[in-house]
mmCIF file of C-alpha atoms in Angstrom:
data_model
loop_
_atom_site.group_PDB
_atom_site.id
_atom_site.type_symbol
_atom_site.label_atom_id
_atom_site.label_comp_id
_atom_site.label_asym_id
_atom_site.label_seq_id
_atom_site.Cartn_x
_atom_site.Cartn_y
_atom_site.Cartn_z
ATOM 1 C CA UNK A 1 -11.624 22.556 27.138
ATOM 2 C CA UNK A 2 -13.634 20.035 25.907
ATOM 3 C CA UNK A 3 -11.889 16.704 25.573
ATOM 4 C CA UNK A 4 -12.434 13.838 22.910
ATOM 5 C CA UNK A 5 -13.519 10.777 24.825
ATOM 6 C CA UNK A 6 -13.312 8.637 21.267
ATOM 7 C CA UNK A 7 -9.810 6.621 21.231
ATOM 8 C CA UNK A 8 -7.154 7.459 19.138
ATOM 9 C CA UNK A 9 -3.539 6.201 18.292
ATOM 10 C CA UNK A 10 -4.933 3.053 18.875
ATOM 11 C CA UNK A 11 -4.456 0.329 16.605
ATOM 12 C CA UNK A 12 -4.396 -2.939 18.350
ATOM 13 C CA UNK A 13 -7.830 -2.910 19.485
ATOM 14 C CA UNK A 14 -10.260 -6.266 18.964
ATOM 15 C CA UNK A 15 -12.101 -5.566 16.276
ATOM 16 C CA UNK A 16 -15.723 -6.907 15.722
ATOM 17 C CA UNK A 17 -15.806 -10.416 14.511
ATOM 18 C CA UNK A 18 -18.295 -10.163 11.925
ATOM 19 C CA UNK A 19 -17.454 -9.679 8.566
ATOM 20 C CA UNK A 20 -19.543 -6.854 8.134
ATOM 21 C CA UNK A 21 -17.805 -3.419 9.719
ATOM 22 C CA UNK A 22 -20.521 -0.965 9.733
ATOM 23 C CA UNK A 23 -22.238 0.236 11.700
ATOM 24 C CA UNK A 24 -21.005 -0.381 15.066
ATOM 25 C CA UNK A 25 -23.136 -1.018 18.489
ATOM 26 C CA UNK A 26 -20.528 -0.281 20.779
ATOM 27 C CA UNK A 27 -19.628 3.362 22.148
ATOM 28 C CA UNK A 28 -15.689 4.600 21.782
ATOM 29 C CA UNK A 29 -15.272 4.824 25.453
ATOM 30 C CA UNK A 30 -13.648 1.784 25.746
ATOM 31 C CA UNK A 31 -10.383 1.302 27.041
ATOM 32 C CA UNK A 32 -7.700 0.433 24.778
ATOM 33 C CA UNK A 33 -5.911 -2.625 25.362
ATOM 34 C CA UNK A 34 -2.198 -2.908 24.088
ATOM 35 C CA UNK A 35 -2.086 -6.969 23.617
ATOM 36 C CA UNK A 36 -4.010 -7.595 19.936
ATOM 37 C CA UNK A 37 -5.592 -10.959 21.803
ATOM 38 C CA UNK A 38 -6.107 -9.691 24.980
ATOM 39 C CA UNK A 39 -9.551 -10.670 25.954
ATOM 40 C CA UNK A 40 -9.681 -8.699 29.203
ATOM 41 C CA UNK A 41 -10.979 -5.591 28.503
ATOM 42 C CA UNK A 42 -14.537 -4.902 28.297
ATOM 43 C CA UNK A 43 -15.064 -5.756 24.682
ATOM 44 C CA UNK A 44 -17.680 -8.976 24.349
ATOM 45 C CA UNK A 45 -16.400 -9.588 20.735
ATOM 46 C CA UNK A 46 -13.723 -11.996 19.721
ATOM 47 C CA UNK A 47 -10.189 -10.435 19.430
ATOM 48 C CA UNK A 48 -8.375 -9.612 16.230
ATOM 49 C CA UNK A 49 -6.717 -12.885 15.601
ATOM 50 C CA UNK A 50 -8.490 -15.656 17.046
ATOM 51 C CA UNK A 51 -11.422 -15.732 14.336
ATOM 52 C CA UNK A 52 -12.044 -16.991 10.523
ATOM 53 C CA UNK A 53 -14.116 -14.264 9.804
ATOM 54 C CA UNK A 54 -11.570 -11.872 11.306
ATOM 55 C CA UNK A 55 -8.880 -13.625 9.024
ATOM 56 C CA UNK A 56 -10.778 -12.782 5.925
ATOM 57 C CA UNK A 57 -11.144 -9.124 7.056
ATOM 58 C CA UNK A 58 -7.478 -8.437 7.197
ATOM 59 C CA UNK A 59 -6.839 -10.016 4.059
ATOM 60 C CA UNK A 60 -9.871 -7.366 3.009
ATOM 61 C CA UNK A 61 -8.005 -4.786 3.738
ATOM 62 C CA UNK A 62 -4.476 -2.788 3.899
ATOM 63 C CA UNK A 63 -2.996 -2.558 7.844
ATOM 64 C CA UNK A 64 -4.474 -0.224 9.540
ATOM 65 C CA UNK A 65 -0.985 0.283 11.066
ATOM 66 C CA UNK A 66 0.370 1.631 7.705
ATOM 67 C CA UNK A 67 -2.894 3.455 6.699
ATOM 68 C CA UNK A 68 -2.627 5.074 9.841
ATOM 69 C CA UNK A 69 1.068 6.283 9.164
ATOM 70 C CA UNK A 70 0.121 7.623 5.855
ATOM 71 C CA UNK A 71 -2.586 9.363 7.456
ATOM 72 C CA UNK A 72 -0.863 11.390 10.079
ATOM 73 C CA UNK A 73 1.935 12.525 7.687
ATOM 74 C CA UNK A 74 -0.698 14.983 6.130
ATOM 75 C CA UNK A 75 -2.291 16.225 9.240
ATOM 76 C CA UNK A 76 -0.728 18.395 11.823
ATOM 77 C CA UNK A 77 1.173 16.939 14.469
ATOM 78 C CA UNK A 78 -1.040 18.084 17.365
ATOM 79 C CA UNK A 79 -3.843 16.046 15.402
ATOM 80 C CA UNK A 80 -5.573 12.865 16.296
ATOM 81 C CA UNK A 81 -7.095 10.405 13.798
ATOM 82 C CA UNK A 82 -10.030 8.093 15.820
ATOM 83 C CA UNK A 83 -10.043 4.686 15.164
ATOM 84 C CA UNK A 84 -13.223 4.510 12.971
ATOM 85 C CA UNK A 85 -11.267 7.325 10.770
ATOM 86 C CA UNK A 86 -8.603 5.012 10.316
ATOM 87 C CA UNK A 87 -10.899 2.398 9.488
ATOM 88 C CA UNK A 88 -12.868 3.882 7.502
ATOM 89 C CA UNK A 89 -9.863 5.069 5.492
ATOM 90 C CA UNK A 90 -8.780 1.388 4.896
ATOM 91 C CA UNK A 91 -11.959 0.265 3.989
ATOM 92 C CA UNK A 92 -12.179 3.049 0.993
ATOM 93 C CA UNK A 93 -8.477 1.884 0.162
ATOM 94 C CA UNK A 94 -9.376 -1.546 -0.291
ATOM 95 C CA UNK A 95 -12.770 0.283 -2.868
ATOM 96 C CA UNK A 96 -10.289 1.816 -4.727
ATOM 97 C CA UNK A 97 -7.990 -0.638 -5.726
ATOM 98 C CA UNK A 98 -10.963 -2.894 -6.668
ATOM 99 C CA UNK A 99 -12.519 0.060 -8.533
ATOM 100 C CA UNK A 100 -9.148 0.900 -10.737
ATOM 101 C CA UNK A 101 -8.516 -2.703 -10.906
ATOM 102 C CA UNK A 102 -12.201 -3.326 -12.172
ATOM 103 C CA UNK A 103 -11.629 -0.818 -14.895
ATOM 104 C CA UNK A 104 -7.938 -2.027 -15.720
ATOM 105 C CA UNK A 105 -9.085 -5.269 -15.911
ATOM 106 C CA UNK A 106 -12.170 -4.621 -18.480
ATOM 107 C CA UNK A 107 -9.338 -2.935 -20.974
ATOM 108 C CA UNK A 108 -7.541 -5.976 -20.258
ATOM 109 C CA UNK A 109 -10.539 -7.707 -21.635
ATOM 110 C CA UNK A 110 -11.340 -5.636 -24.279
ATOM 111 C CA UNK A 111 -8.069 -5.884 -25.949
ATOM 112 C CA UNK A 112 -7.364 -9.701 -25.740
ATOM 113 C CA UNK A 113 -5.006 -9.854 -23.044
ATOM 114 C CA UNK A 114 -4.384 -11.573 -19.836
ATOM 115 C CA UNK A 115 -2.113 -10.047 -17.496
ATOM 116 C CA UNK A 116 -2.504 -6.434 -15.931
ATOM 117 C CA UNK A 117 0.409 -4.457 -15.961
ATOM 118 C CA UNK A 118 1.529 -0.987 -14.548
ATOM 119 C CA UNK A 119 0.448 1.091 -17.152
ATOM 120 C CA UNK A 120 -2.848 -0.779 -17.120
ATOM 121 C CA UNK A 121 -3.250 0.601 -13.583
ATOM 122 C CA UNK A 122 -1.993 4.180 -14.611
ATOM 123 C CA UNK A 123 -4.445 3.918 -17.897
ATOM 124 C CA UNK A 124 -7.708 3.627 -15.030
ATOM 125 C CA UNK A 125 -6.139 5.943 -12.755
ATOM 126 C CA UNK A 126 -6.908 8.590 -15.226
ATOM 127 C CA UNK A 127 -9.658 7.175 -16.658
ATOM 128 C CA UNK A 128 -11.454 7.545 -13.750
ATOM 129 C CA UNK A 129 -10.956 11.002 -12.230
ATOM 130 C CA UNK A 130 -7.174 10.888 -10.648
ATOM 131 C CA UNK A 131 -5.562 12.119 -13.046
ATOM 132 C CA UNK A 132 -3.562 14.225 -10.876
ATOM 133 C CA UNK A 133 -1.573 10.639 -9.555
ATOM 134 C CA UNK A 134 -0.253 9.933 -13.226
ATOM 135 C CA UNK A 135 2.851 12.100 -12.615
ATOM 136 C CA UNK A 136 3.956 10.874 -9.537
ATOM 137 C CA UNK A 137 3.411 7.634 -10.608
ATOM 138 C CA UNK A 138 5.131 7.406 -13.702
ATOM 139 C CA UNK A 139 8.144 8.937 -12.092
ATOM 140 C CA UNK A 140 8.106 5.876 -9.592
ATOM 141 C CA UNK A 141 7.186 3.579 -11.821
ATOM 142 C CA UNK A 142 10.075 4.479 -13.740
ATOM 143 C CA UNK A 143 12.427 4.264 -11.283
ATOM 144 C CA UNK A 144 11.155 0.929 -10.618
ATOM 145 C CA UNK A 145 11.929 -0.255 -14.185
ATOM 146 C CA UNK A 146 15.450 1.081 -13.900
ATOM 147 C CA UNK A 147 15.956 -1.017 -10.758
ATOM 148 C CA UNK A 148 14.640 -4.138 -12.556
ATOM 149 C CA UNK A 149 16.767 -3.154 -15.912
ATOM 150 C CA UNK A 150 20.153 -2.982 -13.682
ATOM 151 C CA UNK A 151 19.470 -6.026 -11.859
ATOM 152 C CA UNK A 152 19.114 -8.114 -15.070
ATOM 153 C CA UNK A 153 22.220 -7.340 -15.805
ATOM 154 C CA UNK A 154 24.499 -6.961 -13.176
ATOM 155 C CA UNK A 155 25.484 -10.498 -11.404
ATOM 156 C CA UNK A 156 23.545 -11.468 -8.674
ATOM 157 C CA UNK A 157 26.841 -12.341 -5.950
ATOM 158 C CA UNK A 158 28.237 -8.353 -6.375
ATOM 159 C CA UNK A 159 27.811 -6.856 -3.211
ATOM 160 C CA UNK A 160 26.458 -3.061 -3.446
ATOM 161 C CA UNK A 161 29.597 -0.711 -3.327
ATOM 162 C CA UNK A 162 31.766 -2.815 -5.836
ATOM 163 C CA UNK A 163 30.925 -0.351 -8.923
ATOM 164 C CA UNK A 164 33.762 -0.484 -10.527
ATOM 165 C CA UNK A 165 33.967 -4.128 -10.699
ATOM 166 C CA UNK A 166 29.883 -3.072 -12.118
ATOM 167 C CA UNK A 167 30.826 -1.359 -14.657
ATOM 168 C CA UNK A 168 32.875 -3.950 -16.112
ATOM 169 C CA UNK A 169 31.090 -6.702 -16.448
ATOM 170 C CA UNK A 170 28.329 -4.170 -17.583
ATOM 171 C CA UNK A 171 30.273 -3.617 -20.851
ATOM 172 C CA UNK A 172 30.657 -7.359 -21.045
ATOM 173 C CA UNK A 173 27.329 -7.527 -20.912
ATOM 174 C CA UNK A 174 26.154 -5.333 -23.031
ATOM 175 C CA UNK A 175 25.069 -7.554 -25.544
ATOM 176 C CA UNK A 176 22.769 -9.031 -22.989
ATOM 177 C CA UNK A 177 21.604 -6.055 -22.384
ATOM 178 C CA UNK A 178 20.711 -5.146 -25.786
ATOM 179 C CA UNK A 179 18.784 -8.451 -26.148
ATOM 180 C CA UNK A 180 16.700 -7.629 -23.220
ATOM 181 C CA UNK A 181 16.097 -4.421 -24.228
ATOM 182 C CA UNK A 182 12.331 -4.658 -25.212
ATOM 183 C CA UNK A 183 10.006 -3.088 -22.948
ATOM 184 C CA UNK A 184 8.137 -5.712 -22.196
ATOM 185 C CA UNK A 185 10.002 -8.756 -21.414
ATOM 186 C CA UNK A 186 11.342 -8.128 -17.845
ATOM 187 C CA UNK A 187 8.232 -6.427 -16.979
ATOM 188 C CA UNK A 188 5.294 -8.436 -17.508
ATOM 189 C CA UNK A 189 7.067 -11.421 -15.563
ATOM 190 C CA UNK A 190 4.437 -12.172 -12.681
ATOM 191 C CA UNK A 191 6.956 -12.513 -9.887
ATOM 192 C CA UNK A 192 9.684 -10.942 -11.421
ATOM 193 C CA UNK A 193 9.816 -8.475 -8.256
ATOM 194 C CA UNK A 194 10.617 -11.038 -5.417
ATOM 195 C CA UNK A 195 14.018 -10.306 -4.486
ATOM 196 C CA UNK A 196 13.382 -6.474 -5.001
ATOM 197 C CA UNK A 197 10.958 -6.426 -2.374
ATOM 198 C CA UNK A 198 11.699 -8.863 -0.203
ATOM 199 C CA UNK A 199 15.459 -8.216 0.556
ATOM 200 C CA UNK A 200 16.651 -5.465 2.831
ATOM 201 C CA UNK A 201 18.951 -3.325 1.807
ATOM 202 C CA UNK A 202 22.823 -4.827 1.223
ATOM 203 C CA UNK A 203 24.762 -3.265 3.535
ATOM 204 C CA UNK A 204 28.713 -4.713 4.364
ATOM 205 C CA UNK A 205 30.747 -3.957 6.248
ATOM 206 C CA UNK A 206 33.588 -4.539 3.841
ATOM 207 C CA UNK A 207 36.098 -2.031 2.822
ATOM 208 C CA UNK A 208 35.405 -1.333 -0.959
ATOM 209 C CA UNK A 209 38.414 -2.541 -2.480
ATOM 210 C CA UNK A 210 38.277 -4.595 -6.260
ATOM 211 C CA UNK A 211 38.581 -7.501 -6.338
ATOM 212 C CA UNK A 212 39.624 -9.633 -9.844
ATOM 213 C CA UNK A 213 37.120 -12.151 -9.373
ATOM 214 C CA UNK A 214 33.457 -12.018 -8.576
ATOM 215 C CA UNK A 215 32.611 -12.844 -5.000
ATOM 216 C CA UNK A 216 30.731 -16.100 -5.322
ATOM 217 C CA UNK A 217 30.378 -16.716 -1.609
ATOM 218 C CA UNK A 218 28.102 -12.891 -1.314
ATOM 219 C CA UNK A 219 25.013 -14.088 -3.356
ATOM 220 C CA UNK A 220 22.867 -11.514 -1.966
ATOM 221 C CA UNK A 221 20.425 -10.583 -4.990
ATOM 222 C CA UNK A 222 21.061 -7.156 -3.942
ATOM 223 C CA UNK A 223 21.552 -4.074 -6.541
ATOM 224 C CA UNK A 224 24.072 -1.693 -6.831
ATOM 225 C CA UNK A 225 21.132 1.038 -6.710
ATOM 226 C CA UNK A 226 18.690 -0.098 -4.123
ATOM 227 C CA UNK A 227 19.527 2.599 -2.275
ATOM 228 C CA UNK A 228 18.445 5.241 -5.001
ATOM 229 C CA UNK A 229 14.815 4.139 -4.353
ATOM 230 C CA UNK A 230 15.179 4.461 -0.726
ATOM 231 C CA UNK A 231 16.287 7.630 -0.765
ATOM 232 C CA UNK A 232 13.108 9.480 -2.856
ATOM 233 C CA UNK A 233 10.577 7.077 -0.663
ATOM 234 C CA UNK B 31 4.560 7.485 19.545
ATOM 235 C CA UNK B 32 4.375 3.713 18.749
ATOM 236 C CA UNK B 33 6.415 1.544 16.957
ATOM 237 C CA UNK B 34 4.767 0.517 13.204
ATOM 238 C CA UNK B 35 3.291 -2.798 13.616
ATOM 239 C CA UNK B 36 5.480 -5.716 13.306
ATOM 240 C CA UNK B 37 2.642 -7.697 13.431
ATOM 241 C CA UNK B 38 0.770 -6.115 10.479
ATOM 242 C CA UNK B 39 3.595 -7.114 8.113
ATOM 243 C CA UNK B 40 3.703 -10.690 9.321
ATOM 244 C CA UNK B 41 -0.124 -10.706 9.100
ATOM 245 C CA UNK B 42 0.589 -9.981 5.234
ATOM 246 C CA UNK B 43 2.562 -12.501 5.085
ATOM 247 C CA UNK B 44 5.552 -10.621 3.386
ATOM 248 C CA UNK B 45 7.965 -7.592 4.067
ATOM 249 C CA UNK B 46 6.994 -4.701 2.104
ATOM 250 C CA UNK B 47 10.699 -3.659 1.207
ATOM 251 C CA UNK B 48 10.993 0.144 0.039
ATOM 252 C CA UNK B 49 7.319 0.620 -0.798
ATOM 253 C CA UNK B 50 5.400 1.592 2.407
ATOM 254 C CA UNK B 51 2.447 -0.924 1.726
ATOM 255 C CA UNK B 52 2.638 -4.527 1.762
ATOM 256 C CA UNK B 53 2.715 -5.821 -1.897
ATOM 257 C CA UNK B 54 1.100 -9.230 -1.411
ATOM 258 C CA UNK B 55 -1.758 -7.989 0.160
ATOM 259 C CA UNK B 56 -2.616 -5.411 -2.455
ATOM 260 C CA UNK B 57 -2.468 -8.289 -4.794
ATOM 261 C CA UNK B 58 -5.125 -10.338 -2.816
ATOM 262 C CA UNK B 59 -7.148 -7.340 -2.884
ATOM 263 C CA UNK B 60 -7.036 -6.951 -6.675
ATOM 264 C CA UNK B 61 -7.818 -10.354 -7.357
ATOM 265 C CA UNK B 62 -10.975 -10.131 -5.145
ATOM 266 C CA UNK B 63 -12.128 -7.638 -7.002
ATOM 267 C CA UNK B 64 -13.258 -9.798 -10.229
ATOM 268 C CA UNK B 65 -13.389 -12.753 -11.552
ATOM 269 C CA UNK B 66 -11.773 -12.126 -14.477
ATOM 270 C CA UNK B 67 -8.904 -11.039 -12.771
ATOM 271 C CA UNK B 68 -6.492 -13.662 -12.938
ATOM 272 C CA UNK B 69 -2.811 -12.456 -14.176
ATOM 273 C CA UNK B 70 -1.317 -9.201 -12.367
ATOM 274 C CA UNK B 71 2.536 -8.097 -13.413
ATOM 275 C CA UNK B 72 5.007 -7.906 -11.195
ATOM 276 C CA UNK B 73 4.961 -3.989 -11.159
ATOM 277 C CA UNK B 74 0.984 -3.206 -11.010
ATOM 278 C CA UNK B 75 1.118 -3.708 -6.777
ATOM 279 C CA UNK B 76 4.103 -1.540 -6.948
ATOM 280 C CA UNK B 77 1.989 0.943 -8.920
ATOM 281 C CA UNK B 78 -1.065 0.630 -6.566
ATOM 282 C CA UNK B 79 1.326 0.917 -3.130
ATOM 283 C CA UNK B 80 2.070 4.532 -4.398
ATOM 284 C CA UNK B 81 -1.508 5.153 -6.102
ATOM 285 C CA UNK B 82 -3.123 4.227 -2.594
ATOM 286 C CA UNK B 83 -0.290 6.566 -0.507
ATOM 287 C CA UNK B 84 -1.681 9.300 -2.735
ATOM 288 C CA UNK B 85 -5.222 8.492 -2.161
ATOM 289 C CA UNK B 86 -5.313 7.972 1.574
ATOM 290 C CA UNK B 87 -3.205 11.418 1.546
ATOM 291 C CA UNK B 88 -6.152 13.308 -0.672
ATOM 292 C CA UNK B 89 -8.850 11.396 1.439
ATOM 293 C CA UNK B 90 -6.988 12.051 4.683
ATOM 294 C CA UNK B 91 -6.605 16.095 4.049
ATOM 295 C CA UNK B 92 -9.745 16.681 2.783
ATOM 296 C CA UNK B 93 -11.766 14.988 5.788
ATOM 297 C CA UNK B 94 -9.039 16.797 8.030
ATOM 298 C CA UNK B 95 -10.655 20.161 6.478
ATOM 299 C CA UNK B 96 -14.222 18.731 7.908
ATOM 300 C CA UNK B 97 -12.209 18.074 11.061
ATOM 301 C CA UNK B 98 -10.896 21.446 11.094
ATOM 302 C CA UNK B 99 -14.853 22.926 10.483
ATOM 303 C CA UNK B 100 -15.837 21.014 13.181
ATOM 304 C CA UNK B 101 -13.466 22.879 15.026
ATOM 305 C CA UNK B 102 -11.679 20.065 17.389
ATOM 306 C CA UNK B 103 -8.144 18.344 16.334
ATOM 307 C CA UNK B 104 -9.624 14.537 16.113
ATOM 308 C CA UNK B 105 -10.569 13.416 12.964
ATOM 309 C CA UNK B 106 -13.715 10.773 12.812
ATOM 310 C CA UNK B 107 -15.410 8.910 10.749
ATOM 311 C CA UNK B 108 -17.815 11.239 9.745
ATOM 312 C CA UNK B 109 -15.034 13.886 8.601
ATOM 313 C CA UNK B 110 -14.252 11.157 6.005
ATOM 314 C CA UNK B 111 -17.614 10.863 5.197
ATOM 315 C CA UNK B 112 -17.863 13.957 4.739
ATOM 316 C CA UNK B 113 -14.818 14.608 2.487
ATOM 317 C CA UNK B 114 -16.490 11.445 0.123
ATOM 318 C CA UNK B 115 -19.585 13.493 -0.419
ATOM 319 C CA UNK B 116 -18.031 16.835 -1.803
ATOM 320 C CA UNK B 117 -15.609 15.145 -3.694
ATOM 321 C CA UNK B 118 -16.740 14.482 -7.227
ATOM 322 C CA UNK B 119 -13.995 11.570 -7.767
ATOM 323 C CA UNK B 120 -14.509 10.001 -4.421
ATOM 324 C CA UNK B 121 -18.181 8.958 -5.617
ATOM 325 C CA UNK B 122 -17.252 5.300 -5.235
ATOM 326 C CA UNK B 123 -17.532 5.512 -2.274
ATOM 327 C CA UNK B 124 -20.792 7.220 -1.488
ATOM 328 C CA UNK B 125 -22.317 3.997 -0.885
ATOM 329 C CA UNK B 126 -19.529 2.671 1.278
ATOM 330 C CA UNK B 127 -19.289 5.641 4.094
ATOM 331 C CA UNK B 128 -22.904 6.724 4.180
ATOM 332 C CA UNK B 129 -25.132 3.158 5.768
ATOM 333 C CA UNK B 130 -28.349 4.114 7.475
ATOM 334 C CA UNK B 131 -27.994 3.548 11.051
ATOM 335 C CA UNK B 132 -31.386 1.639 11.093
ATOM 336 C CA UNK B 133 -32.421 -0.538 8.612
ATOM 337 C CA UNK B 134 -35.008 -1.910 9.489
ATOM 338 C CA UNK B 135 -36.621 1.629 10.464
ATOM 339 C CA UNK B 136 -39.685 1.909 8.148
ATOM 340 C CA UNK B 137 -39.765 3.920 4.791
ATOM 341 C CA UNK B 138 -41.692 6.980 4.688
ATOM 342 C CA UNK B 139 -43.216 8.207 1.273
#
């Protein structure tokens, strides 16, 4: 049986080091190399990391490492995705997000404001043809809004499994809560998502017991519900 | 099978937390893609890290039907291609996956 000489599950070779992608001079029969610098294999151009032009390609485009992972869910598992696939795939990626943002942005423009939000972003999706994402997306986006909701008014030094000691202070604050119930005030904060993306999920070791006072010395920024989103993505 | 790249989220300069694409570099990307871009909310990467998990799924098993014609199990660049030009949504990128191998190869009338 005929075999594919074109590599595949390869994603730390040296890419080409001009900015320009297409089309490519070299043949696929080239060993892969597992070291991202390694300049030993047979590949004349400069390796991924050691080069401006390089730089600004990455910041082009999404990892190949996670478009590849999103690719192979959806194909069989006896399947094999070449390189230039992959690469091609994160090249479109990075065409649709500036095509849906284009269009986003425009309405933006057309209706006097300044800052792009979710449904912005949902608005183009359909606008232009992908209609068929809106579902899906709302449904995360909503859960993404609970998140942000509960964290505004839960404490941020309560560790995750203290729920009763939640619910609580959640009835204490529930005049906070009312005052921060319009739509649009913890959403359209720019970097209002910093501590829900970049903390890992609270997990201690402590036995769940309640405690009268809040825990002070935990200041994790974690939320009682993290988990929730974990579990559906 | 290998291990996700650790180096691809330090290259984005950020963890990507629960969403499966890294936020900050979805927001670079948007803000190339005008000028006029200039203030993005919080929750419009979050939005595109699932709108682009959909796409590259849609792109990804519709050039894996080209694969599949082609009657082998590797997917290439072409299959994508391919999957672009019968896809009435994906014309965006018509000009991105089709480049003539030789330009400078002289026009005939």
């Amino acid at each position: 049986m005929k075999r594919d000489r074109d590599d595949f599950e390869d994603d730390e070779k040296p890419q080409i080091g001009s900015s320009s992608r297409t089309p490519y001079t070299i043949s696929h029969d080239t060993t892969t190399s597992s070291y991202p610098n390694s300049t030993t294999n047979q590949n004349p151009y400069a390796s991924k990391n050691n080069n401006n032009n390089n730089n600004k390609e990455q910041d082009r485009f999404l990892p190949i490492a996670n478009v590849g992972r999103i690719m192979k869910k959806v194909i069989p598992g006896n399947g094999k995705i070449s390189k230039d696939a992959k690469q091609t795939v994160q090249e479109c990626v990075s065409e649709f997000i500036s095509f849906v943002t284009g269009e986003a942005s425009d309405k933006c423009q057309r209706e006097k404001r300044k800052t792009i939000n979710g449904d912005d972003i949902l608005w183009a999706i359909t606008t232009l043809g992908f209609e068929d994402y809106v579902n899906p997306l709302k449904i995360y986006l909503a859960k993404y809004r609970d998140i942000e909701g509960e964290k505004l008014n839960v404490p941020k030094q309560q560790p995750m499994e203290q729920q009763q000691q939640q619910q609580q202070q959640q009835q204490q604050q529930q005049r906070m809560h009312h005052d921060q119930n319009s739509p649009n005030i913890p959403y359209n904060s720019v970097y209002s998502t910093a501590n829900l993306i970049t903390q890992p999920p609270f997990i201690s070791g402590d036995p769940p017991f309640p405690l009268p006072f809040s825990q002070s010395s935990i200041q994790t920024g974690s939320l009682p519900q993290h988990d929730h989103v974990e579990d559906h993505w | 099978m290998r291990q996700p790249g650790a180096y691809s989220n330090l290259l984005s300069g950020g963890k990507t937390g629960p969403h499966s694409l890294p936020l900050a570099r979805i927001k670079k990307i948007m803000k190339k893609s005008g000028e006029d871009v200039k203030m993005i909310s919080g929750e419009a990467p979050i939005v595109f890290s699932k709108a682009c998990e959909l796409f590259i799924e849609e792109l990804t098993k519709r050039a894996w039907a080209m694969t599949l014609q082609r009657k082998t199990r590797t997917m290439h660049k072409e299959d994508v291609a391919a999957a672009v030009m019968e896809t009435d949504i994906f014309d965006f990128l018509v000009g991105l996956v089709s480049h003539t191998p030789n330009p400078s190869a002289p026009l005939e009338s």
